[in-house]
CSV table of C-alpha atoms and ligand atoms in Angstrom, one decimal:
chain,number,residue,atom,x,y,z
A,1,MET,CA,-16.8,-22.2,1.7
A,2,ILE,CA,-20.6,-22.1,3.6
A,3,ILE,CA,-23.3,-23.0,1.6
A,4,VAL,CA,-26.8,-21.8,3.3
A,5,MET,CA,-29.7,-23.9,2.2
A,6,ARG,CA,-32.8,-22.4,1.6
A,7,THR,CA,-35.4,-22.7,4.6
A,8,ASP,CA,-37.7,-24.9,2.6
A,9,ALA,CA,-35.1,-27.2,1.5
A,10,THR,CA,-35.6,-30.9,1.8
A,11,ALA,CA,-33.2,-33.6,3.2
A,12,ASP,CA,-32.7,-34.8,-0.4
A,13,ASP,CA,-31.7,-31.3,-1.5
A,14,ILE,CA,-29.0,-31.1,1.3
A,15,ARG,CA,-27.9,-34.8,0.5
A,16,SER,CA,-27.6,-33.6,-3.2
A,17,VAL,CA,-25.7,-30.5,-2.5
A,18,GLU,CA,-23.5,-32.8,-0.5
A,19,GLN,CA,-22.4,-34.9,-3.2
A,20,GLN,CA,-22.2,-32.0,-5.4
A,21,VAL,CA,-19.7,-30.6,-2.7
A,22,ARG,CA,-17.7,-34.1,-3.0
A,23,ASP,CA,-17.9,-34.2,-6.7
A,24,LEU,CA,-16.2,-30.7,-6.9
A,25,GLY,CA,-13.4,-32.2,-4.2
A,26,TYR,CA,-14.3,-30.9,-1.3
A,27,GLN,CA,-15.4,-32.6,2.1
A,28,PRO,CA,-19.0,-31.2,3.1
A,29,HIS,CA,-20.1,-30.8,6.7
A,30,ALA,CA,-24.0,-30.4,7.1
A,31,ILE,CA,-24.9,-28.4,10.4
A,32,HIS,CA,-28.5,-28.3,10.9
A,33,GLY,CA,-30.1,-25.6,12.4
A,34,GLU,CA,-33.7,-24.6,13.8
A,35,VAL,CA,-34.5,-22.8,10.9
A,36,SER,CA,-31.9,-23.9,7.8
A,37,THR,CA,-29.1,-26.1,7.4
A,38,VAL,CA,-25.7,-24.7,6.1
A,39,VAL,CA,-23.0,-27.2,4.3
A,40,ALA,CA,-19.4,-26.2,5.4
A,41,ALA,CA,-16.8,-27.3,2.3
A,42,VAL,CA,-13.6,-28.0,3.5
A,43,GLY,CA,-10.7,-28.4,0.9
A,44,ASP,CA,-7.8,-26.1,-1.0
A,45,GLU,CA,-9.7,-23.7,-3.3
A,46,SER,CA,-6.4,-23.2,-5.2
A,47,VAL,CA,-6.4,-26.7,-6.4
A,48,HIS,CA,-10.2,-27.6,-6.8
A,49,ALA,CA,-13.1,-25.9,-9.0
A,50,SER,CA,-14.9,-23.0,-7.4
A,51,LEU,CA,-17.8,-23.4,-5.1
A,52,GLU,CA,-19.7,-20.2,-6.0
A,53,PRO,CA,-21.8,-21.6,-9.0
A,54,LEU,CA,-23.4,-23.7,-6.6
A,55,SER,CA,-25.3,-20.6,-5.9
A,56,HIS,CA,-27.4,-21.6,-9.1
A,57,ILE,CA,-28.9,-24.5,-7.3
A,58,ALA,CA,-32.7,-23.7,-6.5
A,59,SER,CA,-32.6,-25.0,-3.0
A,60,VAL,CA,-29.5,-22.8,-2.1
A,61,ASP,CA,-29.8,-19.4,-0.5
A,62,ARG,CA,-26.1,-18.4,-1.0
A,63,VAL,CA,-22.8,-19.4,-0.9
A,64,PHE,CA,-19.8,-17.2,1.1
A,65,PRO,CA,-16.4,-17.8,1.8
A,66,ILE,CA,-15.3,-18.5,5.3
A,67,GLN,CA,-11.6,-17.9,5.0
A,68,LYS,CA,-9.7,-14.5,3.8
A,69,LYS,CA,-8.7,-14.5,0.4
A,70,TYR,CA,-5.2,-13.2,1.3
A,71,LYS,CA,-3.4,-15.8,3.2
A,72,LEU,CA,0.6,-15.2,3.2
A,73,ILE,CA,-0.1,-11.3,4.0
A,74,SER,CA,-3.0,-12.0,6.5
A,75,ARG,CA,-2.5,-11.5,10.3
A,76,GLU,CA,-4.9,-14.4,11.0
A,77,ALA,CA,-2.0,-16.5,9.5
A,78,HIS,CA,1.2,-14.6,10.8
A,79,PRO,CA,-0.1,-12.6,13.8
A,80,GLU,CA,3.4,-11.0,14.3
A,81,SER,CA,4.0,-7.6,12.4
A,82,THR,CA,6.4,-7.7,9.7
A,83,VAL,CA,9.4,-5.5,10.3
A,84,ILE,CA,11.1,-4.4,7.0
A,85,LYS,CA,14.7,-3.8,6.7
A,86,ILE,CA,15.4,-1.0,4.0
A,87,ALA,CA,18.9,-0.1,5.1
A,88,ASP,CA,20.9,0.0,8.3
A,89,GLY,CA,19.2,1.4,11.0
A,90,VAL,CA,16.0,1.9,8.8
A,91,GLU,CA,13.4,-0.8,9.6
A,92,ILE,CA,9.9,-0.1,8.9
A,93,GLY,CA,7.1,-1.6,10.9
A,94,GLY,CA,8.5,-2.0,14.2
A,95,ASN,CA,8.0,0.6,16.9
A,96,ALA,CA,9.8,3.3,15.3
A,97,ILE,CA,7.5,6.0,13.0
A,98,HIS,CA,9.3,6.6,9.9
A,99,VAL,CA,8.7,9.8,7.9
A,100,ILE,CA,9.6,9.4,4.3
A,101,ALA,CA,10.1,13.1,2.3
A,102,GLY,CA,11.1,14.7,-1.1
A,103,PRO,CA,9.7,16.3,-4.0
A,104,CYS,CA,7.1,14.8,-6.0
A,105,SER,CA,9.3,15.3,-9.2
A,106,VAL,CA,13.0,15.4,-9.3
A,107,GLU,CA,13.5,18.4,-11.3
A,108,SER,CA,17.2,19.0,-11.1
A,109,GLU,CA,20.3,17.8,-9.3
A,110,GLU,CA,20.3,21.0,-6.9
A,111,MET,CA,16.8,20.7,-6.2
A,112,VAL,CA,16.9,17.2,-5.0
A,113,VAL,CA,20.1,17.3,-3.2
A,114,GLN,CA,19.0,20.5,-1.2
A,115,THR,CA,15.9,18.7,-0.5
A,116,ALA,CA,17.4,15.5,0.7
A,117,CYS,CA,19.7,17.4,2.8
A,118,ALA,CA,17.0,19.6,4.2
A,119,VAL,CA,14.4,16.6,5.0
A,120,ARG,CA,17.2,14.4,6.8
A,121,ASP,CA,18.2,17.3,9.0
A,122,ALA,CA,14.6,17.4,9.9
A,123,GLY,CA,14.3,13.9,10.8
A,124,ALA,CA,13.2,12.0,7.6
A,125,THR,CA,14.7,8.9,7.3
A,126,LEU,CA,14.0,7.9,3.4
A,127,LEU,CA,14.3,10.4,0.2
A,128,ARG,CA,11.0,10.1,-2.1
A,129,GLY,CA,11.5,11.4,-5.6
A,130,GLY,CA,9.9,10.6,-8.9
A,131,ALA,CA,12.3,10.5,-11.7
A,132,TYR,CA,9.3,8.3,-14.0
A,133,LYS,CA,5.9,10.3,-13.5
A,134,PRO,CA,2.5,9.0,-14.3
A,135,ARG,CA,0.8,11.7,-15.1
A,136,THR,CA,-3.1,12.0,-15.7
A,137,SER,CA,-2.5,14.1,-18.7
A,138,PRO,CA,0.0,13.4,-21.4
A,139,TYR,CA,0.9,17.2,-21.8
A,140,SER,CA,1.8,17.4,-18.2
A,141,PHE,CA,5.7,16.8,-17.0
A,142,GLN,CA,6.5,13.2,-17.3
A,143,GLY,CA,9.4,13.2,-15.3
A,144,LEU,CA,13.1,13.3,-16.1
A,145,GLY,CA,13.6,9.5,-16.5
A,146,GLN,CA,17.3,8.1,-16.2
A,147,GLU,CA,18.7,11.4,-15.9
A,148,GLY,CA,16.2,11.8,-12.7
A,149,LEU,CA,17.6,8.7,-11.4
A,150,HIS,CA,21.2,9.9,-11.9
A,151,MET,CA,20.1,12.8,-9.5
A,152,LEU,CA,18.5,10.6,-6.9
A,153,ARG,CA,21.9,8.8,-6.6
A,154,ILE,CA,23.8,11.9,-6.1
A,155,ALA,CA,21.3,12.9,-3.6
A,156,LYS,CA,21.4,9.7,-1.9
A,157,GLU,CA,25.2,10.2,-1.8
A,158,GLU,CA,25.1,13.4,-0.4
A,159,SER,CA,22.6,13.1,2.2
A,160,GLY,CA,23.0,9.1,3.2
A,161,LEU,CA,19.1,8.8,2.7
A,162,PRO,CA,17.9,5.5,1.2
A,163,ILE,CA,15.7,6.2,-2.0
A,164,VAL,CA,11.9,5.5,-2.6
A,165,THR,CA,11.2,5.8,-6.1
A,166,GLU,CA,8.4,4.8,-8.5
A,167,LEU,CA,8.4,1.9,-10.9
A,168,VAL,CA,5.7,2.6,-13.7
A,169,LYS,CA,6.5,-0.1,-16.2
A,170,GLU,CA,8.3,-3.5,-16.4
A,171,GLY,CA,10.9,-2.1,-19.0
A,172,ASP,CA,12.4,0.3,-16.6
A,173,ILE,CA,13.1,-2.2,-13.8
A,174,GLY,CA,17.3,-2.4,-14.5
A,175,VAL,CA,17.8,1.0,-14.2
A,176,VAL,CA,15.3,2.0,-11.4
A,177,CYS,CA,16.6,-1.0,-9.3
A,178,GLU,CA,20.6,0.1,-9.6
A,179,ILE,CA,19.3,3.0,-7.4
A,180,ALA,CA,16.1,2.6,-5.6
A,181,ASP,CA,16.3,1.0,-2.0
A,182,VAL,CA,12.2,0.7,-2.0
A,183,LEU,CA,10.3,0.5,-5.2
A,184,GLN,CA,6.9,2.6,-5.3
A,185,ILE,CA,4.2,0.9,-7.1
A,186,GLY,CA,1.8,3.8,-7.5
A,187,ALA,CA,-2.2,4.4,-7.4
A,188,ARG,CA,-2.6,4.0,-11.2
A,189,ASN,CA,-0.5,1.0,-11.4
A,190,ALA,CA,-1.9,-0.5,-8.1
A,191,LEU,CA,-3.8,-3.3,-10.0
A,192,ASN,CA,-1.3,-3.9,-12.7
A,193,TYR,CA,-0.6,-7.5,-11.4
A,194,ALA,CA,2.2,-8.3,-14.1
A,195,LEU,CA,4.0,-5.1,-12.9
A,196,LEU,CA,3.2,-6.2,-9.2
A,197,GLU,CA,5.0,-9.8,-10.1
A,198,ALA,CA,7.9,-8.0,-12.0
A,199,ALA,CA,8.5,-5.9,-9.3
A,200,ALA,CA,8.3,-8.6,-6.7
A,201,ASP,CA,10.8,-10.7,-8.5
A,202,THR,CA,13.4,-7.7,-8.1
A,203,GLY,CA,13.5,-8.5,-4.2
A,204,LYS,CA,13.4,-5.2,-3.4
A,205,PRO,CA,10.9,-4.1,-0.8
A,206,ILE,CA,7.6,-2.7,-2.4
A,207,LEU,CA,5.8,0.3,-1.2
A,208,LEU,CA,2.4,-0.5,-2.6
A,209,LYS,CA,-0.1,2.4,-2.7
A,210,ARG,CA,-3.7,1.9,-2.8
A,211,GLY,CA,-5.5,2.5,-6.0
A,212,MET,CA,-7.5,5.1,-5.9
A,213,ALA,CA,-10.7,3.2,-6.6
A,214,SER,CA,-9.4,0.0,-4.8
A,215,THR,CA,-11.4,-1.4,-2.1
A,216,ILE,CA,-9.5,-2.5,0.9
A,217,GLN,CA,-9.8,-6.2,-0.2
A,218,GLU,CA,-8.3,-5.5,-3.8
A,219,TRP,CA,-5.5,-3.7,-2.1
A,220,LEU,CA,-4.3,-6.5,0.4
A,221,LEU,CA,-5.0,-8.8,-2.5
A,222,ALA,CA,-2.4,-6.9,-4.5
A,223,ALA,CA,-0.2,-7.2,-1.6
A,224,GLU,CA,-0.7,-10.8,-2.0
A,225,TYR,CA,0.3,-11.3,-5.5
A,226,ILE,CA,3.8,-9.6,-4.5
A,227,ALA,CA,3.9,-12.0,-1.6
A,228,LYS,CA,2.9,-15.2,-3.5
A,229,GLN,CA,5.6,-14.1,-5.9
A,230,GLY,CA,8.3,-14.9,-3.2
A,231,ASN,CA,8.5,-11.2,-1.6
A,232,PRO,CA,7.4,-10.9,1.7
A,233,ASN,CA,8.2,-7.4,2.1
A,234,VAL,CA,5.4,-5.1,1.2
A,235,ILE,CA,4.8,-1.8,2.5
A,236,LEU,CA,1.0,-0.7,2.3
A,237,CYS,CA,0.5,3.1,1.6
A,238,GLU,CA,-3.0,4.8,1.9
A,239,ARG,CA,-3.0,7.8,-0.2
A,240,GLY,CA,-6.5,8.9,-0.5
A,241,ILE,CA,-9.7,7.4,-2.9
A,242,ARG,CA,-11.9,9.0,-5.4
A,243,THR,CA,-15.1,10.2,-3.7
A,244,PHE,CA,-17.8,12.6,-4.5
A,245,GLU,CA,-15.7,15.2,-2.5
A,246,THR,CA,-14.2,18.2,-4.1
A,247,ALA,CA,-12.8,20.2,-1.2
A,248,THR,CA,-9.9,17.5,-1.2
A,249,ARG,CA,-8.1,16.2,-3.9
A,250,ASN,CA,-9.1,12.7,-2.4
A,251,THR,CA,-10.7,11.5,0.7
A,252,LEU,CA,-7.9,10.1,2.9
A,253,ASP,CA,-9.2,7.0,4.3
A,254,LEU,CA,-7.9,6.5,7.6
A,255,ALA,CA,-10.3,3.8,8.4
A,256,ALA,CA,-8.8,1.7,5.5
A,257,ALA,CA,-5.3,2.0,7.0
A,258,CYS,CA,-6.8,0.8,10.4
A,259,VAL,CA,-8.2,-2.4,8.8
A,260,ALA,CA,-5.0,-3.2,6.8
A,261,LYS,CA,-3.1,-2.8,10.2
A,262,LEU,CA,-5.7,-5.4,11.7
A,263,GLU,CA,-5.9,-7.5,8.8
A,264,SER,CA,-2.6,-7.6,7.4
A,265,ARG,CA,0.7,-8.3,9.2
A,266,LEU,CA,2.3,-5.5,6.8
A,267,PRO,CA,3.6,-2.1,7.8
A,268,VAL,CA,0.9,0.8,6.8
A,269,LEU,CA,2.1,4.2,5.9
A,270,ILE,CA,0.1,7.2,5.3
A,271,ASP,CA,0.1,9.6,2.4
A,272,PRO,CA,-1.4,13.1,3.3
A,273,SER,CA,0.1,14.9,0.5
A,274,HIS,CA,-1.8,12.9,-2.3
A,275,GLY,CA,-4.7,12.2,0.2
A,276,ALA,CA,-5.6,15.7,0.6
A,277,GLY,CA,-4.0,17.6,-2.3
A,278,ARG,CA,-3.6,20.6,-0.1
A,279,TRP,CA,-0.6,21.7,1.7
A,280,ASP,CA,-2.4,23.2,4.5
A,281,LEU,CA,-4.1,19.5,5.5
A,282,ILE,CA,-0.5,17.7,5.7
A,283,ASP,CA,0.1,18.8,9.1
A,284,PRO,CA,-3.3,17.6,10.9
A,285,LEU,CA,-3.6,14.6,8.7
A,286,SER,CA,0.0,13.4,9.9
A,287,ARG,CA,-0.9,13.5,13.4
A,288,ALA,CA,-4.1,11.8,12.7
A,289,ALA,CA,-2.4,9.2,10.9
A,290,VAL,CA,0.3,9.0,14.0
A,291,ALA,CA,-2.4,8.5,16.4
A,292,MET,CA,-4.4,5.9,14.4
A,293,GLY,CA,-1.7,3.5,14.4
A,294,ALA,CA,0.5,4.1,11.1
A,295,ASP,CA,3.9,3.0,10.9
A,296,GLY,CA,5.0,6.2,8.9
A,297,LEU,CA,4.1,9.1,6.8
A,298,VAL,CA,5.0,9.6,3.2
A,299,ILE,CA,5.3,13.6,2.7
A,300,GLU,CA,5.9,15.9,-0.4
A,301,VAL,CA,8.5,18.6,0.2
A,302,HIS,CA,9.8,21.0,-2.5
A,303,PRO,CA,12.4,23.7,-2.0
A,304,ASN,CA,9.7,26.2,-3.7
A,305,PRO,CA,6.4,24.7,-4.1
A,306,GLU,CA,5.2,27.5,-6.2
A,307,THR,CA,7.3,26.3,-9.2
A,308,ALA,CA,6.8,23.0,-8.6
A,309,LEU,CA,6.5,20.9,-12.3
A,310,SER,CA,3.8,18.7,-10.4
A,311,ASP,CA,1.9,18.4,-7.3
A,312,GLY,CA,2.8,22.0,-6.3
A,313,ASP,CA,-0.5,22.5,-4.4
A,314,GLN,CA,0.3,19.8,-1.8
A,315,GLN,CA,4.3,20.1,-1.4
A,316,LEU,CA,5.8,21.7,1.8
A,317,PRO,CA,8.8,23.8,1.7
A,318,PRO,CA,11.5,22.5,4.0
A,319,ALA,CA,11.0,24.8,6.7
A,320,ALA,CA,7.4,23.7,7.2
A,321,PHE,CA,8.4,20.1,7.1
A,322,ALA,CA,10.7,20.6,9.7
A,323,GLU,CA,7.7,22.4,12.1
A,324,LEU,CA,5.6,19.4,11.3
A,325,VAL,CA,8.1,16.9,12.4
A,326,LYS,CA,8.7,18.8,15.5
A,327,GLY,CA,4.7,18.9,16.3
A,328,LEU,CA,4.6,15.5,15.6
A,329,ARG,CA,6.6,14.3,18.3
A,330,PRO,CA,4.4,14.7,21.3
A,331,PHE,CA,1.7,12.7,19.1
A,332,VAL,CA,4.2,9.8,18.3
A,333,GLY,CA,4.9,9.7,22.1
A,334,ALA,CA,1.1,9.3,23.2
A,335,ALA,CA,0.8,6.8,20.5
A,336,GLY,CA,3.6,4.9,22.5
A,337,ARG,CA,5.6,4.8,19.4
A,338,SER,CA,9.2,6.6,18.9
A,339,LEU,CA,10.5,8.8,15.8
A,340,ALA,CA,13.1,6.7,13.6
A,341,PRO,CA,16.5,8.0,14.7
A,342,GLN,CA,17.9,10.9,12.5
A,343,ILE,CA,20.4,9.6,9.9
A,344,GLU,CA,23.7,11.2,10.2
A,345,ALA,CA,25.1,13.0,7.2
A,346,PRO,CA,27.8,11.0,5.6
A,347,VAL,CA,31.3,12.2,6.7
A,348,ARG,CA,33.7,13.1,3.6
B,401,PEP,C1,3.6,10.2,-6.2
B,401,PEP,O1,3.7,9.5,-5.1
B,401,PEP,O2,4.1,11.2,-6.6
B,401,PEP,C2,2.1,9.7,-6.9
B,401,PEP,C3,1.9,9.9,-8.3
B,401,PEP,O3,1.4,9.1,-6.1
B,401,PEP,P1,0.0,8.1,-6.5
B,401,PEP,O4,0.5,7.2,-7.0
B,401,PEP,O5,-0.2,8.0,-4.9
B,401,PEP,O6,-0.9,9.3,-7.2
B,402,MN,MN1,3.1,13.7,-6.2
């Protein structure tokens, strides 16, 4: 922590602050400037009392941290980017860009299998689909639950794609982990620390969406909760934040994704579907995401979006998704990246 003394602080005031810093278990180092003095307090904050209350001392101007609050996920402490192995040939965070695609909600076996095979043939390397849906209205479709998980299992067998699905509550961990290769923590649970720790304990890679009103620091600290629990495999996902704008469902914050890439060692994905809430913006936003250095995309695809039970206005039909991936290739090349190799259909 840095304690900045007021310009009129006396030598006695400075000595007194140094003593209080010592009393709290830290080593004070005073630096005397032309105008004011700062006292650097060195020590481990996780085992000592907080220094922030020193701002109440009349001779202290302000107190602020010098170290980042996130340590395990920071690039400062771990300069190498983390590459997360999901399955054979599916590693997120390296040079290859991964496209994760599938329906917002699993609605039937037929639709999820059909979507899985179509997105695989178009170049997606993971299937996303919600069996448990956290819906804003309690009257909206809530997902098929365990039945939906069973359908995802069949879609995985039929398509060969690993599965990303959302965990909404601790009680579902057992059944969700039976089929999920990656656990998604959604925007609504992004700051549910007990759920983050329980998800971390499964040892599965966690796709952590940014909360719709989370600052970048809150998002990164949520990832730190997972890492502190002993699970280093966190994939960050920017999915738009709530702003005053009404033309889009959320405001896709690409700058936050850039900051997350700079500040953390973790892979960062972009979800333009929830980010914009409009099918007609998914293509341009995906290109922008690749250009800014994202490690992948999460895109909602439905065989017939007009009939979707959730998020119909932001889902692409498979043919449009295939066009999107095709159009992405030059942008991927220009970014010095490659598209992850296509997953082969299982041999029967
Ligand atoms: C979803 O992925 O379908 C979803 C509910 O996303 P978010 O948590 O970003 O709203
Ligand atoms: Mn959705």
